[in-house]
Coordinates of C-alpha atoms and ligand atoms in Angstrom, one line a residue:
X1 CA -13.8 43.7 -101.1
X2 CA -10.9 45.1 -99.1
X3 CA -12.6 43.9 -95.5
X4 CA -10.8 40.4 -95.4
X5 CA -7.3 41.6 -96.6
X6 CA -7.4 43.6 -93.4
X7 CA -8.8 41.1 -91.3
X8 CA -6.1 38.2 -92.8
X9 CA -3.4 40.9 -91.7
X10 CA -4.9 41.4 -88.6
X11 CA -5.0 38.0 -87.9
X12 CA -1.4 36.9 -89.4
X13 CA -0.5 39.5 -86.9
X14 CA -1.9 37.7 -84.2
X15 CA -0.8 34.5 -84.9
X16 CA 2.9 36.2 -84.7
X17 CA 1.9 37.4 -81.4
X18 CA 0.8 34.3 -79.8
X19 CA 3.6 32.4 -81.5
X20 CA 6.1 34.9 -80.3
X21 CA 4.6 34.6 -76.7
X22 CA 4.4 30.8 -76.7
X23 CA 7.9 30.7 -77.7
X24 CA 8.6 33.1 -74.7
X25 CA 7.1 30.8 -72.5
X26 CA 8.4 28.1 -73.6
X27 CA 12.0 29.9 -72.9
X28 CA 11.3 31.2 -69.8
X29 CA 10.0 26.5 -69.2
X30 CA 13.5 25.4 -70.2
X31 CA 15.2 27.9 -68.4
X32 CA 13.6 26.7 -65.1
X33 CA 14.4 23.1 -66.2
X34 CA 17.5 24.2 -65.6
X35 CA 17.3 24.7 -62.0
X36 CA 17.9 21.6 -60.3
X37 CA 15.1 20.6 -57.9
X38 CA 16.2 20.1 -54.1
X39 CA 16.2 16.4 -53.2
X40 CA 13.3 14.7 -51.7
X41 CA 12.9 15.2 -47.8
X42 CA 13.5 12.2 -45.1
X43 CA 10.5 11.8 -42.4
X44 CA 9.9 12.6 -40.7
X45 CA 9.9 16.3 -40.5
X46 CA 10.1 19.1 -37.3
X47 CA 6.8 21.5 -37.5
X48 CA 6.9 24.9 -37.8
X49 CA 7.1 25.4 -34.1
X50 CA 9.2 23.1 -33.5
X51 CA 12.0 24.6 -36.2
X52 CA 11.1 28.0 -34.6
X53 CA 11.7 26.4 -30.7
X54 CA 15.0 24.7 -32.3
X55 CA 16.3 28.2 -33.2
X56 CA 15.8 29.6 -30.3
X57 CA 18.9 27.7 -28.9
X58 CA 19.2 28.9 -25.1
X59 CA 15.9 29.6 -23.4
X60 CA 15.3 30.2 -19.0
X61 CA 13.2 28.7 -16.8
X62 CA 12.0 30.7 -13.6
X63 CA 11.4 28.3 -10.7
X64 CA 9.2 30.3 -8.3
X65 CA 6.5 29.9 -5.6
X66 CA 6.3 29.2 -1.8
X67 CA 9.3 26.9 -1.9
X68 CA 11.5 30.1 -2.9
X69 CA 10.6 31.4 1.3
X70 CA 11.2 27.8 2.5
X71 CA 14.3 26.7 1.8
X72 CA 12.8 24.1 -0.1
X73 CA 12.7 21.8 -3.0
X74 CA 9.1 19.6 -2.9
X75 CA 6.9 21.6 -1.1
X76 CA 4.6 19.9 0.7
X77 CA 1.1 21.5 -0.2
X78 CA 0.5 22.2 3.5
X79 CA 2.4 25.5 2.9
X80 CA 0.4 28.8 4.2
X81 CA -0.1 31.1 1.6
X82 CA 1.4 33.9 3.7
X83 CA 5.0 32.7 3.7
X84 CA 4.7 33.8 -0.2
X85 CA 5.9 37.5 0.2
X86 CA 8.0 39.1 -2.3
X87 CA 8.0 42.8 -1.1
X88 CA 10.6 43.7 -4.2
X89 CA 9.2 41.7 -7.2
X90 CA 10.1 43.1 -10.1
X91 CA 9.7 41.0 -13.4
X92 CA 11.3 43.7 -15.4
X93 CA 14.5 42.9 -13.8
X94 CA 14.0 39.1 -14.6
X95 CA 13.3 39.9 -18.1
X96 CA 16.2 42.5 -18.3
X97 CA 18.5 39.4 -16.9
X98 CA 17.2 37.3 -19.7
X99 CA 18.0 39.8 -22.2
X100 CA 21.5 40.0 -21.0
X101 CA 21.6 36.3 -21.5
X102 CA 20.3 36.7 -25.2
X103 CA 17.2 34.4 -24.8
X104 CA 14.4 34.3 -26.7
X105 CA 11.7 32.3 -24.3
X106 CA 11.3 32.2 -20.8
X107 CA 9.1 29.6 -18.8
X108 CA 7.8 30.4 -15.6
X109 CA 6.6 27.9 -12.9
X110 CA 2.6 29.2 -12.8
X111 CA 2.0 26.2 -10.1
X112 CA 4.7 23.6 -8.8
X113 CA 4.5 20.4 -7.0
X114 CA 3.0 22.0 -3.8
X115 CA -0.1 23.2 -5.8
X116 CA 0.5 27.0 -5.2
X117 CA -0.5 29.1 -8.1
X118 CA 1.0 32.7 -9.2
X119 CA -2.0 33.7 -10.4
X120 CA -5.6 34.3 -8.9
X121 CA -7.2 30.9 -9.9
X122 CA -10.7 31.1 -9.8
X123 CA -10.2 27.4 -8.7
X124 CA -8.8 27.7 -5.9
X125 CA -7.8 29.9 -2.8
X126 CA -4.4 28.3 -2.7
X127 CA -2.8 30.6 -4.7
X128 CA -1.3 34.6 -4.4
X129 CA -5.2 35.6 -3.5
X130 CA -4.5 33.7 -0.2
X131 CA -0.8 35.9 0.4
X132 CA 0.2 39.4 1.7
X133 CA 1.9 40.0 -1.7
X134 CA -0.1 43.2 -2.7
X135 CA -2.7 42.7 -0.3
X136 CA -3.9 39.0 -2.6
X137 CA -4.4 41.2 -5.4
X138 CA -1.3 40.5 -7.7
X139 CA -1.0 38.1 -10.3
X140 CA 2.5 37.0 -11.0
X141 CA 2.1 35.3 -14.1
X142 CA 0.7 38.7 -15.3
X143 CA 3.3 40.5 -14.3
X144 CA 5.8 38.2 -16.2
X145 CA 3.9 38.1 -19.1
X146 CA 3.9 41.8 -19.6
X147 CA 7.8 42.7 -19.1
X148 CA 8.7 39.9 -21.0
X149 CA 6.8 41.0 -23.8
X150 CA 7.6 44.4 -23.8
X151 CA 11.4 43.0 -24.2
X152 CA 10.5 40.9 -27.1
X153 CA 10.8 37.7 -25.0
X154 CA 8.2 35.1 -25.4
X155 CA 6.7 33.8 -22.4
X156 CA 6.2 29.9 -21.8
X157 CA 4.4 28.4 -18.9
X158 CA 5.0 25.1 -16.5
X159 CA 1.7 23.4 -14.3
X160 CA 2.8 20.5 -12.6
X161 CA 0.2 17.7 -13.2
X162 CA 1.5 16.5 -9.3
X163 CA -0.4 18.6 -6.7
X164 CA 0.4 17.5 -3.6
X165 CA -2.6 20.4 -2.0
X166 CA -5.5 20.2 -3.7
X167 CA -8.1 17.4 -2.3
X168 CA -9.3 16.8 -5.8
X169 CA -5.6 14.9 -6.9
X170 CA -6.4 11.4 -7.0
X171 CA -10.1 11.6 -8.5
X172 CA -9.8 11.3 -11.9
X173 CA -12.7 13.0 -13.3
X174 CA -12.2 15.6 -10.4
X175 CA -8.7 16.6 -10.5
X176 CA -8.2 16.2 -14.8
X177 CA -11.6 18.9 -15.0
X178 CA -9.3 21.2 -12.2
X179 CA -6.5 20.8 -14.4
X180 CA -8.1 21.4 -17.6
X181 CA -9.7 24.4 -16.3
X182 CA -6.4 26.2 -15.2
X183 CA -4.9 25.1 -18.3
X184 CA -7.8 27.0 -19.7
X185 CA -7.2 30.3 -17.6
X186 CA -3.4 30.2 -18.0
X187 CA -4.0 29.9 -22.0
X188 CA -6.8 32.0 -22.7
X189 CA -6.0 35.2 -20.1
X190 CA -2.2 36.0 -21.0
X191 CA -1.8 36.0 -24.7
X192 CA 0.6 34.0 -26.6
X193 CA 2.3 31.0 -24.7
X194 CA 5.1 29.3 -26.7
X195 CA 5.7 26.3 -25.0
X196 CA 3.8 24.6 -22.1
X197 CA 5.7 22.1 -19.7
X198 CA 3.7 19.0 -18.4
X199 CA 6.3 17.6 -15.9
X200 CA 6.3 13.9 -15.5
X201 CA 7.9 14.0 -11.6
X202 CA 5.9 12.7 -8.6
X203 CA 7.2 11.5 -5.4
X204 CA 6.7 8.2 -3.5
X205 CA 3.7 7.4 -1.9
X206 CA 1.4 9.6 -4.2
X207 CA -2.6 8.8 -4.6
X208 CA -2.9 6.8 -8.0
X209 CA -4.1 9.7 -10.3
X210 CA -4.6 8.5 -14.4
X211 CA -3.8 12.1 -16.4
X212 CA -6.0 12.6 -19.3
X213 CA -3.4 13.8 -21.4
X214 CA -4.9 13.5 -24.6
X215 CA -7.8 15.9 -23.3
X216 CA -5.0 18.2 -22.3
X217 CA -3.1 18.1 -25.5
X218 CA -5.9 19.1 -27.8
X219 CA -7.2 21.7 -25.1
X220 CA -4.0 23.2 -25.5
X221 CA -3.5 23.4 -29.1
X222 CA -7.3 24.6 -29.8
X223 CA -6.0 27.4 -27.4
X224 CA -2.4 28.4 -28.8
X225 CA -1.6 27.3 -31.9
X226 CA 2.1 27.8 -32.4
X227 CA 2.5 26.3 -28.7
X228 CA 5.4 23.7 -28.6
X229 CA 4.2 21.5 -25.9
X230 CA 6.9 19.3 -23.6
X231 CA 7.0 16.0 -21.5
X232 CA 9.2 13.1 -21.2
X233 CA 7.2 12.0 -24.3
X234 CA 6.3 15.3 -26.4
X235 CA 4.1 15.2 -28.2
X236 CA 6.5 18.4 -29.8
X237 CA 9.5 18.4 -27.4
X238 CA 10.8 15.7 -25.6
X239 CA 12.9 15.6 -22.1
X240 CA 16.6 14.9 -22.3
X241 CA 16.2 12.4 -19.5
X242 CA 18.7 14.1 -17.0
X243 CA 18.9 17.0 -15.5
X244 CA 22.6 18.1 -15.8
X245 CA 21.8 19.5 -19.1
X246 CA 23.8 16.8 -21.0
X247 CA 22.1 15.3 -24.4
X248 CA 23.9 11.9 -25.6
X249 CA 26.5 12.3 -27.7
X250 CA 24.8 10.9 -30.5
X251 CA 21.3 12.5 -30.4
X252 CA 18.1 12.4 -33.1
X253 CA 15.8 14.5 -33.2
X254 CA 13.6 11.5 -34.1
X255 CA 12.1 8.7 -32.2
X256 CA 9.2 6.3 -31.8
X257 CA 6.1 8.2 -29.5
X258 CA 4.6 4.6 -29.2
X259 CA 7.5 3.7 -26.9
X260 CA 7.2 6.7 -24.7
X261 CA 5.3 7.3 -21.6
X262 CA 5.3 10.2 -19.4
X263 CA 6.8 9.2 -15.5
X264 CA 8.4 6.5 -16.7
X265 CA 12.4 5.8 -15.6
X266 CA 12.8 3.1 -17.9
X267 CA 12.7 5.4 -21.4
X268 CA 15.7 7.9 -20.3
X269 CA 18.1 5.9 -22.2
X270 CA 16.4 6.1 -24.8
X271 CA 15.0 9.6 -25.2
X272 CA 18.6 11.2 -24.2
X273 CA 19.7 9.6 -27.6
X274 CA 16.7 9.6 -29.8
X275 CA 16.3 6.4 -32.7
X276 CA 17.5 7.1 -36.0
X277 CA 14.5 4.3 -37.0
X278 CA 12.0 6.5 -35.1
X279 CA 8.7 8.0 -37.3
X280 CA 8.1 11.3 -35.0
X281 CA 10.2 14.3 -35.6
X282 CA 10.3 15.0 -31.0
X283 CA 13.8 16.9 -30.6
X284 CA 15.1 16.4 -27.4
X285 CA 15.0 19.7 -24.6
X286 CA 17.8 19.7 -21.8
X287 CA 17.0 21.5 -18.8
X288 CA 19.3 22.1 -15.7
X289 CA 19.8 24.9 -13.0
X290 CA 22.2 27.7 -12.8
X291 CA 22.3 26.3 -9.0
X292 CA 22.2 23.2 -7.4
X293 CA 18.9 23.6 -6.2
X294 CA 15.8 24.3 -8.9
X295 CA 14.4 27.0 -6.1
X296 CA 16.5 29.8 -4.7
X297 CA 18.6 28.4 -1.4
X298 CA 20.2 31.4 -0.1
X299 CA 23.2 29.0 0.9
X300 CA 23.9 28.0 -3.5
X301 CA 25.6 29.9 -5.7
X302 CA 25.8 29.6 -9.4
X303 CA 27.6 27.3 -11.5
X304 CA 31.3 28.5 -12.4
X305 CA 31.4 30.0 -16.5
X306 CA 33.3 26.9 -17.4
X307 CA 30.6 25.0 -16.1
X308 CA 27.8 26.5 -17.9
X309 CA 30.1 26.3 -21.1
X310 CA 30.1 22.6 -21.0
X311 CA 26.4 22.2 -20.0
X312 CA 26.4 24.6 -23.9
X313 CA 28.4 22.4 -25.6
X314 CA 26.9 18.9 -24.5
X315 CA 23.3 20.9 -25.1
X316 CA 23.4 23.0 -27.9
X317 CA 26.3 21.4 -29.5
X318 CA 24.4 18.0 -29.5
X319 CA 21.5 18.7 -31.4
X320 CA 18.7 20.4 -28.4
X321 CA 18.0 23.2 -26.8
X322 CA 19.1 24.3 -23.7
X323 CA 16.5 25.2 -21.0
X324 CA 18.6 27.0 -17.9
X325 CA 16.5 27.3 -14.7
X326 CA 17.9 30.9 -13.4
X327 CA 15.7 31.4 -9.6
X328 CA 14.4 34.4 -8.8
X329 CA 15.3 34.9 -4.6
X330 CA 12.8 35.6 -1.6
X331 CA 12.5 39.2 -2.7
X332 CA 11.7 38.7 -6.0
X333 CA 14.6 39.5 -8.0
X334 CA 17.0 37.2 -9.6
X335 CA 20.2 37.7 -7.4
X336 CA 23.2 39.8 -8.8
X337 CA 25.5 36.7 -8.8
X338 CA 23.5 35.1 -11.3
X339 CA 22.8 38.3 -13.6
X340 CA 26.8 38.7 -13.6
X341 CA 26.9 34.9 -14.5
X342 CA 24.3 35.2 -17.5
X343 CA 26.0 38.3 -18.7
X344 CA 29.4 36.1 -18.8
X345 CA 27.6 33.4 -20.5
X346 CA 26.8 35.3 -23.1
X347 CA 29.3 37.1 -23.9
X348 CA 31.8 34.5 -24.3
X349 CA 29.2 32.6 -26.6
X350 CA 29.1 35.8 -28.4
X351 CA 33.1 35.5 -28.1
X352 CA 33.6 32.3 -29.6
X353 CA 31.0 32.4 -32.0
X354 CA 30.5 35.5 -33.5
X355 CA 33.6 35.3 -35.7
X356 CA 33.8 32.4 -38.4
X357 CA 37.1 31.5 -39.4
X358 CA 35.8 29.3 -42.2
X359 CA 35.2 32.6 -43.9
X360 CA 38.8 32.9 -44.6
X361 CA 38.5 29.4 -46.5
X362 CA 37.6 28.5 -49.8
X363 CA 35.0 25.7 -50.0
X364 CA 35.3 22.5 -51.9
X365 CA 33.3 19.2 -52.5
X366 CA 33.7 15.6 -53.1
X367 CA 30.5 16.9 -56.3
X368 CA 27.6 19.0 -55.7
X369 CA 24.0 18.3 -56.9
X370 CA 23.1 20.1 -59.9
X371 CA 26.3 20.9 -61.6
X372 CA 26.7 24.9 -62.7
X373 CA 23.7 25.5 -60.4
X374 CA 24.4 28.1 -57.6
X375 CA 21.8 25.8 -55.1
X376 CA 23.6 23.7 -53.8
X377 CA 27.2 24.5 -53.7
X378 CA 29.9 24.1 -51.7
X379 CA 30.1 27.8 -50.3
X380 CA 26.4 27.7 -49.2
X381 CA 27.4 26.4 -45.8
X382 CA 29.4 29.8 -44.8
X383 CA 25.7 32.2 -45.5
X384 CA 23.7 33.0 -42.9
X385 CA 20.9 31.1 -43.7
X386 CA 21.2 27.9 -41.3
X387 CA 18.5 26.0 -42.5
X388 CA 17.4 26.8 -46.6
X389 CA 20.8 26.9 -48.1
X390 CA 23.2 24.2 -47.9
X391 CA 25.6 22.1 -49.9
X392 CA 24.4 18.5 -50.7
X393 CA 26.6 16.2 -52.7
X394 CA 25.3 15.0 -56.4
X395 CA 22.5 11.6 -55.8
X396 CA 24.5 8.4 -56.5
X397 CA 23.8 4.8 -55.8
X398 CA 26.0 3.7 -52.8
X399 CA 26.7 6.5 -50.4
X400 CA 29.3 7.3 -48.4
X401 CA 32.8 8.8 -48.1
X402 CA 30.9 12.4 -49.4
X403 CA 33.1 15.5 -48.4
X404 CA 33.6 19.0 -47.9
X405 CA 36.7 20.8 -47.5
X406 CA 37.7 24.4 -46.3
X407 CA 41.3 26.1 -47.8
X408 CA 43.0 28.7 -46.1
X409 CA 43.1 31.5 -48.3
X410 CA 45.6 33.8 -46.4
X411 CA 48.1 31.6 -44.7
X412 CA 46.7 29.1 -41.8
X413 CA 44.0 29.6 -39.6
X414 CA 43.7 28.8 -36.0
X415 CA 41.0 27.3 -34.6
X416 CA 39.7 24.9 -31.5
X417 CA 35.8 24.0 -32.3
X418 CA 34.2 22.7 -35.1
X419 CA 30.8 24.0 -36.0
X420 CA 28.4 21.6 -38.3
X421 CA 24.8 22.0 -39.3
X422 CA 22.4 20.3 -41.3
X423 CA 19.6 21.1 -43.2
X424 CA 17.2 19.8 -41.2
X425 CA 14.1 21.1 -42.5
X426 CA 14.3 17.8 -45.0
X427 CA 15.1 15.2 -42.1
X428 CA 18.2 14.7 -39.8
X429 CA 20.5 12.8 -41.8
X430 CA 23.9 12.0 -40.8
X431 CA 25.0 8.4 -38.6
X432 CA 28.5 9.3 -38.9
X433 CA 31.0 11.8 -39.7
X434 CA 34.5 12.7 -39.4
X435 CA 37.0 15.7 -39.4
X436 CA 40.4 15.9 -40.8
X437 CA 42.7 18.8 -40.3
X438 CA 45.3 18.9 -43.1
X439 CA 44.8 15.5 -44.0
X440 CA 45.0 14.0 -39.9
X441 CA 41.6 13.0 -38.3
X442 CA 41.2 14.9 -35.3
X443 CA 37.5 14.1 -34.3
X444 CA 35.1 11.9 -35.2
X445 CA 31.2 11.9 -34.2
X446 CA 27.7 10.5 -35.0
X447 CA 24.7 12.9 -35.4
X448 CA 25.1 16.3 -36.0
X449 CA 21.3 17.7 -36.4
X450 CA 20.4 21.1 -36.3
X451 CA 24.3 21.6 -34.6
X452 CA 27.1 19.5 -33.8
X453 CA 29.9 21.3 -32.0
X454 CA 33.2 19.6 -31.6
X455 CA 35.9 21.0 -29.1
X456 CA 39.1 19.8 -30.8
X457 CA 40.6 17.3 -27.7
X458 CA 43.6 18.1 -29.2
X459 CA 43.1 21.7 -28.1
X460 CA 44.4 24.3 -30.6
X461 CA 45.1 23.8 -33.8
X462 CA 46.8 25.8 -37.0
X463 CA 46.1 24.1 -40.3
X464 CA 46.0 25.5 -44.2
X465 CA 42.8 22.7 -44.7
X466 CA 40.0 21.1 -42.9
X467 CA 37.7 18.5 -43.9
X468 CA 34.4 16.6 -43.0
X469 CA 34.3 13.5 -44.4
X470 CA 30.3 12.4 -44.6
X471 CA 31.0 8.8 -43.4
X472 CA 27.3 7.3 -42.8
X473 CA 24.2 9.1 -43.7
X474 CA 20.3 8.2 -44.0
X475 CA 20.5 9.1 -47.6
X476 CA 22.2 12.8 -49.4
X477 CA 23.6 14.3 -46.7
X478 CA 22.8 18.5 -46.5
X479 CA 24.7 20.5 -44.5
X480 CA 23.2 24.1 -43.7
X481 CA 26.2 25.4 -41.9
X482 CA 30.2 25.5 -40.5
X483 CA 31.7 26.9 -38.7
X484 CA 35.6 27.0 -37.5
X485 CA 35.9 29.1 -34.2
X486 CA 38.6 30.0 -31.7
X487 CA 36.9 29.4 -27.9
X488 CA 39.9 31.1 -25.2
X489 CA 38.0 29.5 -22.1
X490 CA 38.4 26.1 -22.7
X491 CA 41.4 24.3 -22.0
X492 CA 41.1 20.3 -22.9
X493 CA 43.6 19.1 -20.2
X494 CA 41.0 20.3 -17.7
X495 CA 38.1 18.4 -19.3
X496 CA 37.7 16.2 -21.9
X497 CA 34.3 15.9 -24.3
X498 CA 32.3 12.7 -23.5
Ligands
LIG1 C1 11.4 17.9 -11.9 C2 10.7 18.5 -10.7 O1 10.5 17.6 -9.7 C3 11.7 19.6 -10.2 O2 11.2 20.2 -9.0 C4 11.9 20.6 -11.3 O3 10.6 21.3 -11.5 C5 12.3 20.0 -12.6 C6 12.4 21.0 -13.7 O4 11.5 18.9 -12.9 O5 10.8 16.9 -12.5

């Protein structure tokens, strides 16, 4: 008889057990319905790769072949293979001067216009096989693979579609199987190639060749698949349709593919400024040459620091990346002049960014999503999380006139550039915005993206508060990131931001 009084106690005491764990969970619910959900994204959205390329910032392009020993821009593709003769090439000293200019990705010109190729093509005998360079045994796109890589640099490659050498260019079926094969050697022989370069040039008079570029896109992302792959029309990064270097002042990331065409002159308009209607998430690249030339000339020198400065903020300070063309010379070695001038580069980026003097602010908002939640506040912009953390303003029927402010906590602060960021991981956002320095606008701009940096036109400035005023956005504006900065090198009498 006493068997079920010890099983009802064992099972009242189970019943308290489960009750006492429902109830837990139920807690441990409510307490998560406390956390206020980020707001819905905007499409269209970047890729992986393409958020990874974005961070990246200020990547190098190598422009080398038989050009580099003929003064030369186009070659012609009558070029003997002998004239290619580097007797000092030494990739480790390229990737030692992209180090010094802080880059993360370097693209080299495996085969240009002339239809040379820095690496043994089984393809073709036009290439370093055919030159005294290490008796035709050397393989330059090896070589640059390997330094690179043991510097932590990832290595991206360029083919010109335009061969002006081999016979096959201008037979369809012909020259797109040539093409497809070397994309095949270059992407399955030298390990992991971040971004590819499919340049849209060709000259006048040119056989009338039809580029199946669909068979090369899906060739090259069976073959690499964190491969960001560029043309004047993406399909993952777009040109900037000049090559000065200069993105529009207002620039989105986004834009309509269906408009775009590779080779055409009529889209640069529109791809230097993106569409803030457009459905594909193609951020815009801007390349441009340390030199005049794209090849070494032994008669050009490189661009003054002030110079390069500019080309950064009207690059990297409109939303893109910058792609800077640095030539190695005839002996193989990227001349001293230009190391000197990377170094410089850097270190006055470093210079002017590497102190914030937002930090010495408090932050403030018009509201915040999520009241009492820590997610989206107001200080979230001065982490060092660019991207994930950000302050976004509370959901509300009619936008507009959203703000964040920055008070000087020890006395004023002095500043000439203007650093914004937006979250852009849930869609570029912002039409319009403005900045107000104790109350008087002092700049006013369109997109910001990924970064918006304004140099203050009024040149320096000492203030106790600064403001952006969120005046036009595609829906809840999120910014990632600001910045207030102090850059010595620029002096606005001397130039003046377009
Ligand atoms: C252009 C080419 O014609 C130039 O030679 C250079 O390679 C530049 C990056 O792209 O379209």
């Amino acid at each position: 008889m006493a068997e079920p009084i010890i099983s009802s106690s064992i099972f009242s005491i189970f019943i308290m057990l489960l009750h006492l764990i429902l109830s837990r969970s139920e807690l441990h619910i409510n307490d998560q319905l406390k956390v206020t959900t980020p707001p819905l994204p905007i499409l269209p959205l970047p890729s992986y790769s393409q958020l990874k390329w974005q961070q990246r910032e200020i990547i190098m392009f190598h422009h080398f072949g038989v050009n580099t020993f003929n003064d030369s821009e186009w070659g012609t593709g009558r070029e003997s293979p002998h004239i290619f003769n580097p007797t000092r090439l030494d990739t480790n000293q390229w990737a030692d001067a992209a180090a010094h200019a802080g880059v993360s990705l370097v693209i080299l010109t495996a085969k240009h216009h002339d239809g040379f190729c820095l690496w043994p093509s089984r393809y073709t005998d036009h290439s370093v096989i055919g030159s005294p360079w290490k008796h035709g045994r050397g393989d330059v796109v090896r070589e640059f693979v390997d330094a690179f890589k043991a510097r932590n640099i990832d290595s991206g490659l360029y083919l010109s579609p335009w061969d002006r050498h081999d016979p096959r260019y201008g037979h369809a079926n012909k020259y797109n199987e040539y093409y497809l094969a070397q994309l095949q050697e270059l992407l399955m022989r030298y390990g992991s190639v971040k971004e590819i370069w499919f340049d849209g040039a060709k000259g006048p008079n040119t056989p009338n060749m039809t580029y199946y570029f669909k068979d090369w896109f899906s060739m090259v992302k069976e073959l690499q698949s964190t491969i960001n792959i560029f043309s004047d029309a993406g399909p993952d990064v777009r040109w900037v349709g000049d090559e000065k270097g200069f993105a529009g002042s207002t620039c989105w990331s986004t834009i309509n593919r269906t408009s775009l065409s590779i080779g055409n002159a009529s889209i640069v308009d529109y791809i230097n400024k993106g569409d803030p209607k457009g459905t594909d998430w193609l951020p815009a690249e801007c390349d441009v040459s340390i030199r005049t030339g794209w090849f070494w000339h032994k008669s050009q020198s490189p661009k003054k620091l002030s110079e390069l400065l500019e080309i950064y903020y009207k690059s990297v300070g409109r939303n893109c990346v910058l792609l800077l063309n640095v030539p190695p010379n005839s002996t193989g070695l990227i001349p001293e002049s230009d190391v000197r001038r990377l170094k410089q580069f850097r270190q006055a980026i470093d210079t002017i960014f590497s102190s914030n003097l937002a930090l010495k602010c408090s932050a403030h908002a018009s509201s915040q999503r999520g009241v009492g939640s820590s997610d989206y506040k107001p200080e979230n912009v001065l982490d060092d999380d660019h991207l994930w953390t950000y302050w976004t303003p509370s959901e509300k029927e009619i936008r507009g006139g959203d703000w964040i402010e920055f008070r000087a906590l020890t006395g004023k602060i002095k500043f000439n550039v203007v650093r914004i960021q937006e979250a852009i991981g849930l869609g570029q956002r912002i039409k319009k915005h403005e900045i107000y320095v104790d109350g008087e606008m002092v700049a006013k701009g369109t997109t910001v993206g990924y970064k918006k940096l304004h140099r203050l036109e009024k040149g320096i400035v000492e203030a106790l508060s600064v403001r952006i005023k969120i005046v036009e956005a595609k829906g809840v504006p999120l910014i990632s990131s600001f910045g207030l900065h102090f850059d010595p090198f620029w002096n606005p009498k001397e130039e003046v931001d377009t």
